[in-house]
mmCIF file of C-alpha atoms in Angstrom:
data_model
loop_
_atom_site.group_PDB
_atom_site.id
_atom_site.type_symbol
_atom_site.label_atom_id
_atom_site.label_comp_id
_atom_site.label_asym_id
_atom_site.label_seq_id
_atom_site.Cartn_x
_atom_site.Cartn_y
_atom_site.Cartn_z
ATOM 1 C CA MET C 1 85.186 122.108 112.187
ATOM 2 C CA THR C 2 88.290 123.607 113.736
ATOM 3 C CA THR C 3 87.740 126.904 115.519
ATOM 4 C CA ALA C 4 90.158 129.718 116.031
ATOM 5 C CA ASP C 5 90.805 128.871 119.668
ATOM 6 C CA GLN C 6 91.294 125.138 118.978
ATOM 7 C CA ALA C 7 94.029 125.211 116.349
ATOM 8 C CA PRO C 8 96.317 127.695 114.665
ATOM 9 C CA ALA C 9 94.988 129.452 111.612
ATOM 10 C CA SER C 10 97.407 127.531 109.406
ATOM 11 C CA ALA C 11 95.962 124.129 110.423
ATOM 12 C CA THR C 12 94.289 122.158 107.631
ATOM 13 C CA HIS C 13 92.373 119.393 109.408
ATOM 14 C CA GLY C 14 89.003 120.963 108.631
ATOM 15 C CA TRP C 15 89.587 121.001 104.889
ATOM 16 C CA THR C 16 90.931 117.424 104.967
ATOM 17 C CA ASP C 17 87.926 116.224 106.956
ATOM 18 C CA ALA C 18 85.547 117.989 104.564
ATOM 19 C CA TRP C 19 87.179 116.307 101.558
ATOM 20 C CA LEU C 20 87.294 112.857 103.206
ATOM 21 C CA ALA C 21 83.635 113.053 104.278
ATOM 22 C CA ALA C 22 82.498 113.782 100.715
ATOM 23 C CA PHE C 23 84.930 111.371 99.031
ATOM 24 C CA GLU C 24 84.137 108.401 101.304
ATOM 25 C CA ALA C 25 80.381 109.029 101.035
ATOM 26 C CA ALA C 26 80.667 109.132 97.231
ATOM 27 C CA ALA C 27 82.628 105.855 97.203
ATOM 28 C CA ALA C 28 80.086 104.112 99.484
ATOM 29 C CA ASP C 29 82.184 100.926 99.544
ATOM 30 C CA PRO C 30 84.157 100.347 102.777
ATOM 31 C CA VAL C 31 86.145 97.438 101.343
ATOM 32 C CA MET C 32 87.315 99.449 98.324
ATOM 33 C CA LEU C 33 88.215 102.381 100.586
ATOM 34 C CA LEU C 34 90.269 100.225 102.955
ATOM 35 C CA THR C 35 91.989 98.559 100.007
ATOM 36 C CA GLY C 36 92.740 101.901 98.379
ATOM 37 C CA GLU C 37 94.194 103.321 101.595
ATOM 38 C CA ARG C 38 96.394 100.261 101.892
ATOM 39 C CA LEU C 39 97.696 100.839 98.349
ATOM 40 C CA LEU C 40 99.158 104.191 99.446
ATOM 41 C CA ASP C 41 102.075 102.331 101.029
ATOM 42 C CA ARG C 42 102.188 99.291 98.752
ATOM 43 C CA ALA C 43 101.670 100.631 95.222
ATOM 44 C CA ASP C 44 103.892 102.684 92.936
ATOM 45 C CA ILE C 45 101.894 105.910 92.644
ATOM 46 C CA GLY C 46 103.038 108.665 90.304
ATOM 47 C CA GLN C 47 102.521 112.365 90.799
ATOM 48 C CA VAL C 48 98.848 113.243 91.223
ATOM 49 C CA HIS C 49 97.929 115.901 88.673
ATOM 50 C CA ILE C 50 95.269 118.168 90.176
ATOM 51 C CA ASN C 51 93.468 120.304 87.616
ATOM 52 C CA PRO C 52 90.040 121.956 87.483
ATOM 53 C CA GLY C 53 87.573 119.079 87.848
ATOM 54 C CA THR C 54 90.047 116.173 87.955
ATOM 55 C CA ALA C 55 92.742 114.508 90.052
ATOM 56 C CA LYS C 56 94.505 111.738 88.141
ATOM 57 C CA THR C 57 97.700 109.728 88.217
ATOM 58 C CA THR C 58 99.345 106.508 87.056
ATOM 59 C CA LEU C 59 99.328 103.693 89.625
ATOM 60 C CA THR C 60 100.998 100.299 89.497
ATOM 61 C CA ALA C 61 99.692 97.854 92.108
ATOM 62 C CA PRO C 62 102.016 95.296 93.737
ATOM 63 C CA LYS C 63 102.920 92.477 91.333
ATOM 64 C CA ALA C 64 100.781 94.068 88.609
ATOM 65 C CA SER C 65 101.841 93.540 85.016
ATOM 66 C CA ARG C 66 100.675 96.962 83.861
ATOM 67 C CA PRO C 67 99.865 100.368 85.374
ATOM 68 C CA HIS C 68 96.365 101.806 85.701
ATOM 69 C CA GLN C 69 95.141 105.362 85.193
ATOM 70 C CA PRO C 70 92.658 106.182 87.979
ATOM 71 C CA CYS C 71 90.859 109.527 88.043
ATOM 72 C CA VAL C 72 88.674 111.280 90.615
ATOM 73 C CA SER C 73 86.397 113.865 88.985
ATOM 74 C CA VAL C 74 84.820 116.758 90.892
ATOM 75 C CA SER C 75 82.088 119.013 89.536
ATOM 76 C CA LEU C 76 83.122 122.626 89.016
ATOM 77 C CA ILE C 77 81.572 125.635 90.717
ATOM 78 C CA PRO C 78 80.171 127.926 87.974
ATOM 79 C CA GLY C 79 82.506 130.781 87.056
ATOM 80 C CA PRO C 80 80.208 133.658 88.119
ATOM 81 C CA GLU C 81 79.935 132.190 91.616
ATOM 82 C CA TRP C 82 83.662 132.457 92.296
ATOM 83 C CA GLU C 83 83.704 136.246 92.589
ATOM 84 C CA ARG C 84 81.061 136.028 95.322
ATOM 85 C CA ILE C 85 83.069 133.313 97.125
ATOM 86 C CA TYR C 86 86.285 135.336 96.913
ATOM 87 C CA ARG C 87 84.564 138.454 98.233
ATOM 88 C CA ALA C 88 82.958 136.488 101.076
ATOM 89 C CA ILE C 89 86.395 135.251 102.125
ATOM 90 C CA ALA C 90 88.015 138.665 101.793
ATOM 91 C CA ALA C 91 85.172 140.385 103.651
ATOM 92 C CA THR C 92 85.929 138.471 106.831
ATOM 93 C CA GLY C 93 89.227 140.311 107.208
ATOM 94 C CA GLU C 94 90.585 137.217 109.029
ATOM 95 C CA HIS C 95 93.862 135.443 108.406
ATOM 96 C CA ALA C 96 94.847 137.702 105.511
ATOM 97 C CA ASP C 97 98.506 136.784 106.015
ATOM 98 C CA ASN C 98 97.788 133.074 105.692
ATOM 99 C CA ILE C 99 95.719 133.548 102.554
ATOM 100 C CA ALA C 100 98.359 135.830 101.090
ATOM 101 C CA ALA C 101 100.849 132.997 101.699
ATOM 102 C CA GLY C 102 98.627 130.593 99.754
ATOM 103 C CA ARG C 103 96.788 128.903 102.632
ATOM 104 C CA LEU C 104 93.117 128.757 103.552
ATOM 105 C CA PRO C 105 92.217 128.983 107.263
ATOM 106 C CA ASP C 106 90.277 126.117 108.803
ATOM 107 C CA THR C 107 87.930 128.561 110.490
ATOM 108 C CA ARG C 108 86.278 129.119 107.113
ATOM 109 C CA THR C 109 85.890 125.583 105.826
ATOM 110 C CA THR C 110 82.764 126.269 103.764
ATOM 111 C CA PHE C 111 82.446 130.090 103.568
ATOM 112 C CA ALA C 112 78.739 129.354 103.317
ATOM 113 C CA GLY C 113 76.409 132.325 103.347
ATOM 114 C CA ALA C 114 72.922 132.965 102.156
ATOM 115 C CA ASP C 115 74.056 133.280 98.545
ATOM 116 C CA VAL C 116 77.546 131.764 98.584
ATOM 117 C CA LEU C 117 78.313 128.200 97.529
ATOM 118 C CA PRO C 118 80.601 126.088 99.730
ATOM 119 C CA ILE C 119 84.032 125.273 98.355
ATOM 120 C CA ALA C 120 84.211 121.711 99.698
ATOM 121 C CA PRO C 121 82.346 119.306 97.376
ATOM 122 C CA ALA C 122 79.387 117.148 98.340
ATOM 123 C CA ALA C 123 79.278 113.385 97.716
ATOM 124 C CA CYS C 124 77.111 113.932 94.613
ATOM 125 C CA ASP C 125 79.872 116.127 93.122
ATOM 126 C CA ILE C 126 82.452 113.290 93.012
ATOM 127 C CA THR C 127 82.748 110.435 90.480
ATOM 128 C CA PHE C 128 85.409 107.793 89.810
ATOM 129 C CA THR C 129 86.890 106.247 86.669
ATOM 130 C CA CYS C 130 89.847 103.927 86.072
ATOM 131 C CA SER C 131 91.400 101.966 83.234
ATOM 132 C CA CYS C 132 90.898 98.783 85.298
ATOM 133 C CA ARG C 133 87.145 98.786 84.625
ATOM 134 C CA PRO C 134 85.001 99.675 81.593
ATOM 135 C CA ASP C 135 82.362 101.669 83.452
ATOM 136 C CA PRO C 136 82.612 104.505 86.008
ATOM 137 C CA GLY C 137 82.748 103.478 89.660
ATOM 138 C CA ILE C 138 84.997 103.185 92.683
ATOM 139 C CA CYS C 139 87.971 100.792 92.555
ATOM 140 C CA PRO C 140 91.041 100.396 94.784
ATOM 141 C CA HIS C 141 93.117 102.563 92.431
ATOM 142 C CA SER C 142 90.723 105.531 92.370
ATOM 143 C CA ALA C 143 90.221 105.163 96.143
ATOM 144 C CA ALA C 144 93.989 105.516 96.568
ATOM 145 C CA VAL C 145 93.875 108.716 94.496
ATOM 146 C CA GLY C 146 91.135 110.088 96.764
ATOM 147 C CA TYR C 147 93.278 109.487 99.855
ATOM 148 C CA ARG C 148 96.336 110.971 98.148
ATOM 149 C CA VAL C 149 94.267 114.096 97.389
ATOM 150 C CA ALA C 150 93.479 114.258 101.126
ATOM 151 C CA GLN C 151 97.234 114.365 101.817
ATOM 152 C CA HIS C 152 97.619 117.216 99.314
ATOM 153 C CA VAL C 153 94.711 119.092 100.898
ATOM 154 C CA ARG C 154 96.301 118.676 104.334
ATOM 155 C CA ALA C 155 99.521 120.253 103.035
ATOM 156 C CA ASN C 156 97.834 122.918 100.896
ATOM 157 C CA PRO C 157 94.052 123.427 101.060
ATOM 158 C CA GLY C 158 94.290 125.680 98.008
ATOM 159 C CA VAL C 159 94.206 122.579 95.818
ATOM 160 C CA LEU C 160 90.481 122.330 96.640
ATOM 161 C CA LEU C 161 89.988 125.669 94.917
ATOM 162 C CA THR C 162 91.795 124.290 91.868
ATOM 163 C CA LEU C 163 89.681 121.114 91.879
ATOM 164 C CA ARG C 164 86.492 123.164 91.996
ATOM 165 C CA GLY C 165 87.628 125.557 89.263
ATOM 166 C CA GLY C 166 88.865 128.441 91.424
ATOM 167 C CA SER C 167 92.247 130.093 91.878
ATOM 168 C CA MET C 168 94.282 131.031 94.941
ATOM 169 C CA LYS C 169 96.040 133.614 92.771
ATOM 170 C CA GLU C 170 92.777 135.455 92.121
ATOM 171 C CA LEU C 171 91.890 135.311 95.818
ATOM 172 C CA ARG C 172 95.263 136.755 96.828
ATOM 173 C CA THR C 173 94.922 139.463 94.192
ATOM 174 C CA LEU C 174 91.562 140.470 95.624
ATOM 175 C CA LEU C 175 93.004 140.613 99.143
ATOM 176 C CA ARG C 176 95.836 142.879 97.987
ATOM 177 C CA SER C 177 93.444 145.236 96.211
ATOM 178 C CA PRO C 178 92.644 148.374 98.263
ATOM 179 C CA LYS C 179 89.107 148.402 99.625
ATOM 180 C CA PRO C 180 86.905 151.472 99.016
ATOM 181 C CA THR C 181 87.007 152.260 102.745
ATOM 182 C CA ASP C 182 90.782 152.039 102.978
ATOM 183 C CA PRO C 183 92.485 155.443 103.373
ATOM 184 C CA ALA C 184 94.780 156.474 100.541
ATOM 185 C CA PRO C 185 98.470 156.290 101.435
ATOM 186 C CA ALA C 186 100.028 159.590 102.445
ATOM 187 C CA PRO C 187 102.484 161.151 99.983
ATOM 188 C CA GLY C 188 105.939 159.689 100.519
ATOM 189 C CA ALA C 189 104.645 156.939 102.831
ATOM 190 C CA GLU C 190 105.992 153.407 102.552
ATOM 191 C CA PRO C 191 103.692 151.041 100.602
ATOM 192 C CA ALA C 192 101.599 148.676 102.685
ATOM 193 C CA GLN C 193 103.212 145.291 103.151
ATOM 194 C CA THR C 194 101.471 142.002 102.438
ATOM 195 C CA GLY C 195 102.497 138.462 103.234
ATOM 196 C CA ILE C 196 104.182 137.284 106.428
ATOM 197 C CA ASP C 197 107.388 138.016 108.269
ATOM 198 C CA ALA C 198 110.410 136.096 106.914
ATOM 199 C CA HIS C 199 111.279 134.640 110.342
ATOM 200 C CA ASP C 200 107.673 133.450 110.737
ATOM 201 C CA ALA C 201 107.738 131.890 107.260
ATOM 202 C CA PHE C 202 110.977 130.031 107.983
ATOM 203 C CA SER C 203 109.700 128.736 111.348
ATOM 204 C CA ARG C 204 106.609 127.355 109.609
ATOM 205 C CA PHE C 205 108.796 125.679 106.990
ATOM 206 C CA THR C 206 111.006 123.967 109.570
ATOM 207 C CA ALA C 207 107.964 122.895 111.617
ATOM 208 C CA ARG C 208 106.269 121.123 108.699
ATOM 209 C CA PRO C 209 105.942 117.295 108.904
ATOM 210 C CA THR C 210 108.737 115.429 107.145
ATOM 211 C CA HIS C 211 106.365 112.789 105.797
ATOM 212 C CA PRO C 212 102.695 113.309 104.880
ATOM 213 C CA GLN C 213 100.338 111.989 107.506
ATOM 214 C CA SER C 214 97.985 109.157 106.644
ATOM 215 C CA ALA C 215 94.533 110.436 105.749
ATOM 216 C CA ARG C 216 93.107 108.764 108.842
ATOM 217 C CA GLU C 217 95.831 109.707 111.370
ATOM 218 C CA ARG C 218 93.836 112.475 112.990
ATOM 219 C CA THR C 219 93.570 111.365 116.596
ATOM 220 C CA THR C 220 95.769 109.627 119.152
ATOM 221 C CA ARG C 221 94.247 106.448 120.458
ATOM 222 C CA THR C 222 94.620 105.482 124.093
ATOM 223 C CA VAL C 223 95.742 101.905 124.582
ATOM 224 C CA PRO C 224 93.595 100.271 127.281
ATOM 225 C CA ALA C 225 95.255 98.649 130.262
ATOM 226 C CA PRO C 226 95.340 94.832 130.302
ATOM 227 C CA PRO C 227 92.127 93.362 131.728
ATOM 228 C CA LEU C 228 92.310 91.900 135.225
ATOM 229 C CA ASP C 229 91.084 88.380 135.939
ATOM 230 C CA GLY C 230 88.634 89.783 138.465
ATOM 231 C CA LEU C 231 87.009 92.204 135.959
ATOM 232 C CA ARG C 232 83.317 91.359 135.796
ATOM 233 C CA SER C 233 81.706 94.406 134.186
ATOM 234 C CA ASP C 234 82.501 96.348 131.029
ATOM 235 C CA PRO C 235 84.767 99.395 131.428
ATOM 236 C CA PRO C 236 83.280 102.786 130.494
ATOM 237 C CA ALA C 237 82.754 103.487 126.797
ATOM 238 C CA PRO C 238 84.464 103.771 124.407
ATOM 239 C CA ALA C 239 86.779 101.128 125.887
ATOM 240 C CA PRO C 240 86.360 97.549 124.576
ATOM 241 C CA THR C 241 83.996 95.223 126.391
ATOM 242 C CA VAL C 242 85.245 92.570 128.806
ATOM 243 C CA LEU C 243 84.642 89.883 126.162
ATOM 244 C CA ALA C 244 86.656 91.835 123.599
ATOM 245 C CA LEU C 245 89.487 92.415 126.064
ATOM 246 C CA ARG C 246 89.662 88.706 126.893
ATOM 247 C CA LEU C 247 89.652 87.849 123.175
ATOM 248 C CA LEU C 248 92.557 90.238 122.569
ATOM 249 C CA ALA C 249 94.449 88.869 125.575
ATOM 250 C CA ARG C 250 94.021 85.273 124.336
ATOM 251 C CA ASP C 251 95.133 86.278 120.854
ATOM 252 C CA ALA C 252 98.203 88.104 122.205
ATOM 253 C CA ALA C 253 99.126 85.040 124.292
ATOM 254 C CA ALA C 254 98.747 82.735 121.284
ATOM 255 C CA ARG C 255 100.909 84.998 119.120
ATOM 256 C CA ALA C 256 103.543 85.151 121.876
ATOM 257 C CA ARG C 257 103.616 81.329 122.027
ATOM 258 C CA ASP C 258 104.086 81.175 118.252
ATOM 259 C CA LEU C 259 106.941 83.665 118.425
ATOM 260 C CA LEU C 260 108.671 81.720 121.184
ATOM 261 C CA ALA C 261 108.241 78.491 119.208
ATOM 262 C CA GLY C 262 109.734 80.073 116.097
ATOM 263 C CA ARG C 263 106.492 79.910 114.120
ATOM 264 C CA PRO C 264 105.647 82.764 111.717
ATOM 265 C CA VAL C 265 103.302 85.388 113.120
ATOM 266 C CA PRO C 266 101.265 87.602 110.761
ATOM 267 C CA VAL C 267 102.054 91.306 110.988
ATOM 268 C CA GLY C 268 100.329 94.372 109.600
ATOM 269 C CA ASP C 269 97.830 97.042 110.545
ATOM 270 C CA ASP C 270 95.031 96.330 108.060
ATOM 271 C CA PRO C 271 91.874 96.126 110.220
ATOM 272 C CA VAL C 272 90.015 93.952 107.690
ATOM 273 C CA GLN C 273 92.845 91.405 107.518
ATOM 274 C CA ASP C 274 93.199 91.377 111.309
ATOM 275 C CA ALA C 275 89.464 90.926 111.877
ATOM 276 C CA ALA C 276 89.384 88.087 109.346
ATOM 277 C CA ARG C 277 92.324 86.436 111.134
ATOM 278 C CA LEU C 278 90.635 86.645 114.530
ATOM 279 C CA LEU C 279 87.262 85.451 113.250
ATOM 280 C CA ALA C 280 88.802 82.509 111.416
ATOM 281 C CA ASP C 281 88.931 80.862 114.846
ATOM 282 C CA PRO C 282 85.447 79.358 115.423
ATOM 283 C CA ALA C 283 85.740 80.308 119.110
ATOM 284 C CA HIS C 284 85.636 83.979 118.086
ATOM 285 C CA ARG C 285 82.672 83.797 115.679
ATOM 286 C CA ALA C 286 80.405 85.322 118.340
ATOM 287 C CA HIS C 287 82.115 88.645 117.580
ATOM 288 C CA LEU C 288 81.456 88.471 113.822
ATOM 289 C CA GLU C 289 78.415 90.758 113.776
ATOM 290 C CA HIS C 290 80.147 93.411 115.900
ATOM 291 C CA ALA C 291 83.287 93.304 113.720
ATOM 292 C CA ALA C 292 81.217 93.696 110.555
ATOM 293 C CA GLU C 293 79.452 96.721 112.020
ATOM 294 C CA GLN C 294 82.732 98.378 113.058
ATOM 295 C CA LEU C 295 84.278 97.856 109.601
ATOM 296 C CA GLY C 296 81.183 98.915 107.679
ATOM 297 C CA LEU C 297 80.755 95.456 106.103
ATOM 298 C CA SER C 298 77.745 93.202 105.886
ATOM 299 C CA ILE C 299 77.668 90.108 108.083
ATOM 300 C CA LEU C 300 77.884 87.979 104.924
ATOM 301 C CA GLN C 301 81.015 89.838 103.726
ATOM 302 C CA MET C 302 82.674 89.480 107.131
ATOM 303 C CA ARG C 303 81.832 85.768 107.292
ATOM 304 C CA ASP C 304 83.278 85.180 103.809
ATOM 305 C CA LEU C 305 86.512 86.995 104.715
ATOM 306 C CA ALA C 306 86.822 84.901 107.880
ATOM 307 C CA LEU C 307 86.406 81.763 105.742
ATOM 308 C CA ALA C 308 89.005 83.086 103.284
ATOM 309 C CA HIS C 309 91.515 83.424 106.126
ATOM 310 C CA GLU C 310 90.610 80.012 107.531
ATOM 311 C CA TYR C 311 91.271 78.394 104.137
ATOM 312 C CA GLY C 312 94.198 80.483 102.890
ATOM 313 C CA GLY C 313 95.497 82.927 105.480
ATOM 314 C CA ALA C 314 96.286 86.529 104.570
ATOM 315 C CA ALA C 315 96.774 85.710 100.882
ATOM 316 C CA GLY C 316 93.330 84.099 100.822
ATOM 317 C CA VAL C 317 91.751 87.260 102.245
ATOM 318 C CA GLU C 318 93.648 89.348 99.701
ATOM 319 C CA ALA C 319 92.301 87.167 96.872
ATOM 320 C CA ALA C 320 88.781 87.559 98.248
ATOM 321 C CA LEU C 321 89.017 91.344 98.589
ATOM 322 C CA TRP C 322 90.107 92.611 95.188
ATOM 323 C CA PRO C 323 91.312 91.541 91.706
ATOM 324 C CA LEU C 324 95.066 91.270 91.131
ATOM 325 C CA ALA C 325 97.072 91.382 87.943
ATOM 326 C CA ALA C 326 98.191 88.043 86.461
ATOM 327 C CA ASP C 327 100.343 86.955 83.529
ATOM 328 C CA ALA C 328 98.290 85.930 80.484
ATOM 329 C CA ARG C 329 100.447 82.818 80.003
ATOM 330 C CA VAL C 330 99.707 81.668 83.557
ATOM 331 C CA LEU C 331 95.975 82.085 82.948
ATOM 332 C CA ALA C 332 96.188 80.190 79.656
ATOM 333 C CA HIS C 333 97.997 77.319 81.401
ATOM 334 C CA ALA C 334 95.304 77.269 84.103
ATOM 335 C CA GLU C 335 92.516 77.135 81.503
ATOM 336 C CA ALA C 336 94.127 74.076 79.934
ATOM 337 C CA ALA C 337 94.655 72.453 83.360
ATOM 338 C CA ILE C 338 91.011 72.720 84.444
ATOM 339 C CA GLN C 339 89.463 71.776 81.100
ATOM 340 C CA PRO C 340 89.379 67.983 81.788
ATOM 341 C CA HIS C 341 87.547 68.598 85.090
ATOM 342 C CA ARG C 342 84.775 70.873 83.798
ATOM 343 C CA PRO C 343 81.279 69.331 83.784
ATOM 344 C CA ALA C 344 80.395 71.396 80.696
ATOM 345 C CA PRO C 345 83.659 71.723 78.752
ATOM 346 C CA LEU C 346 82.036 73.675 75.907
ATOM 347 C CA ALA C 347 80.528 76.335 78.183
ATOM 348 C CA SER C 348 82.168 79.753 78.173
ATOM 349 C CA LEU C 349 85.149 80.365 80.438
ATOM 350 C CA VAL C 350 85.870 83.997 81.334
ATOM 351 C CA SER C 351 89.416 85.131 82.115
ATOM 352 C CA GLN C 352 89.859 88.554 83.754
ATOM 353 C CA ASP C 353 92.702 89.883 85.906
ATOM 354 C CA ASN C 354 93.664 86.944 88.168
ATOM 355 C CA GLN C 355 90.264 85.235 87.899
ATOM 356 C CA LEU C 356 88.988 82.290 85.863
ATOM 357 C CA THR C 357 85.194 82.043 85.980
ATOM 358 C CA ASP C 358 83.205 78.969 84.902
ATOM 359 C CA ALA C 359 79.700 80.397 85.358
ATOM 360 C CA ALA C 360 77.963 77.242 84.149
ATOM 361 C CA ALA C 361 79.710 75.182 86.849
ATOM 362 C CA ARG C 362 79.291 77.973 89.467
ATOM 363 C CA ILE C 363 83.069 77.966 90.067
ATOM 364 C CA GLN C 364 85.693 80.695 90.066
ATOM 365 C CA LEU C 365 89.443 80.353 90.624
ATOM 366 C CA ARG C 366 91.612 83.289 91.740
ATOM 367 C CA LEU C 367 95.396 83.365 91.591
ATOM 368 C CA GLY C 368 96.758 84.679 94.896
ATOM 369 C CA SER C 369 99.880 86.752 95.462
ATOM 370 C CA ASP C 370 101.476 83.625 96.977
ATOM 371 C CA GLY C 371 101.122 81.659 93.720
ATOM 372 C CA LEU C 372 98.205 79.496 94.942
ATOM 373 C CA TRP C 373 94.899 79.134 93.116
ATOM 374 C CA TYR C 374 92.004 79.865 95.480
ATOM 375 C CA PRO C 375 88.646 78.198 94.749
ATOM 376 C CA PHE C 376 85.353 80.094 95.045
ATOM 377 C CA THR C 377 81.795 78.881 94.507
ATOM 378 C CA ASP C 378 78.645 80.761 93.600
ATOM 379 C CA TRP C 379 76.459 81.314 96.657
ATOM 380 C CA HIS C 380 73.238 83.095 95.696
ATOM 381 C CA GLY C 381 75.027 85.530 93.416
ATOM 382 C CA THR C 382 78.212 86.050 95.450
ATOM 383 C CA TRP C 383 81.521 84.213 95.257
ATOM 384 C CA ARG C 384 82.173 82.399 98.531
ATOM 385 C CA PRO C 385 85.655 81.048 99.413
ATOM 386 C CA ALA C 386 85.977 77.268 99.377
ATOM 387 C CA PRO C 387 88.618 75.090 101.081
ATOM 388 C CA GLY C 388 91.481 73.604 99.103
ATOM 389 C CA PRO C 389 93.791 76.244 97.559
ATOM 390 C CA SER C 390 96.533 74.677 95.479
ATOM 391 C CA ARG C 391 99.390 75.528 93.159
ATOM 392 C CA ASN C 392 97.723 73.225 90.651
ATOM 393 C CA PRO C 393 94.647 74.965 89.169
ATOM 394 C CA GLY C 394 93.128 71.581 88.310
ATOM 395 C CA THR C 395 93.332 70.514 91.973
ATOM 396 C CA ALA C 396 91.778 73.808 93.117
ATOM 397 C CA TYR C 397 88.977 73.384 90.561
ATOM 398 C CA LYS C 398 88.197 69.903 91.868
ATOM 399 C CA ALA C 399 88.159 71.307 95.423
ATOM 400 C CA ALA C 400 85.501 73.815 94.335
ATOM 401 C CA ARG C 401 83.367 71.067 92.799
ATOM 402 C CA ARG C 402 83.710 69.035 95.987
ATOM 403 C CA ALA C 403 82.582 72.053 98.054
ATOM 404 C CA LEU C 404 79.476 72.402 95.874
ATOM 405 C CA ARG C 405 78.607 68.710 96.343
ATOM 406 C CA ASP C 406 79.083 68.917 100.131
ATOM 407 C CA ARG C 407 76.622 71.775 100.622
#
């Protein structure tokens, strides 16, 4: 939590951190969270409507054929509790000018007392729904809404009061009300002023960030110096180990060679994609367990993403991570193309989003953003990437059958 001597009273990091901690714990799915954060820059996201108990919007993912309506729901604080919360805030006598201007100080992130409820929600207070799935639960679209709410909270923490059923207007009204201990104004005296000085208000306006910060851009990372050939022991934590530094140096050299040779070099700052790219090289598989731990994934998930990159590059990882929208006519053509190759042609074939699933054959095909069909096979209840993506769905289906035979 930010303290008064660490940041100005108008800072909002504490409220943002409180929201992110609860939201990410409620989601409990690192892959969905990373995907949702990535959608902030890639998707067409409408205005987020923040009302008591809900934050919702309309979101159209890249190359999607239709928009989705994700919603993050937050349980409300009971009405009678709000008067106690307001009075607890007002009783502090701190930062009255900021509150009068519609801002909550970071030094009072929870306002928790013996009989006062905290304003920031807990993980159990947050649920997710979206038109992309029939049942409640986290998805990339609702994760994106959660991170967009974090941006709103950073700019104006008062939206948390709205989400929880409170009102900044009522809080400001209470602050303006004379306290019983306040002396009555002398006859003819000027009325007491509330708010902030106009010059101060304008300086705050001009000092605001032009673009909202990413929900995770809270610290400045120090870039380590290049490792020396004579380095034999690990540098002090939290710097990378010698093995990790040498891996990064080899990867940088390989990418430089590709650039000089005119070969395409993948770009981007998605840590999951980058880890999958590095681990696709068998020489780097020794780092798989550590990478999975750092990204909050299981070893099996990290291994499958590395295989997806080995077989299909970045588009293969994207197909493995989340469902994409696909044209119904393309799916119908793919169903007809794979029918002659199915071992049980009368068994059910499920078509959803960009996926064709032949459960009886233990095969699933996924249409990637690059137009290739990526084969997956059932591996003890999970879909594992298989080699052989192709523009022809029939060819990709046969590649999946071949992968099952070769196990």
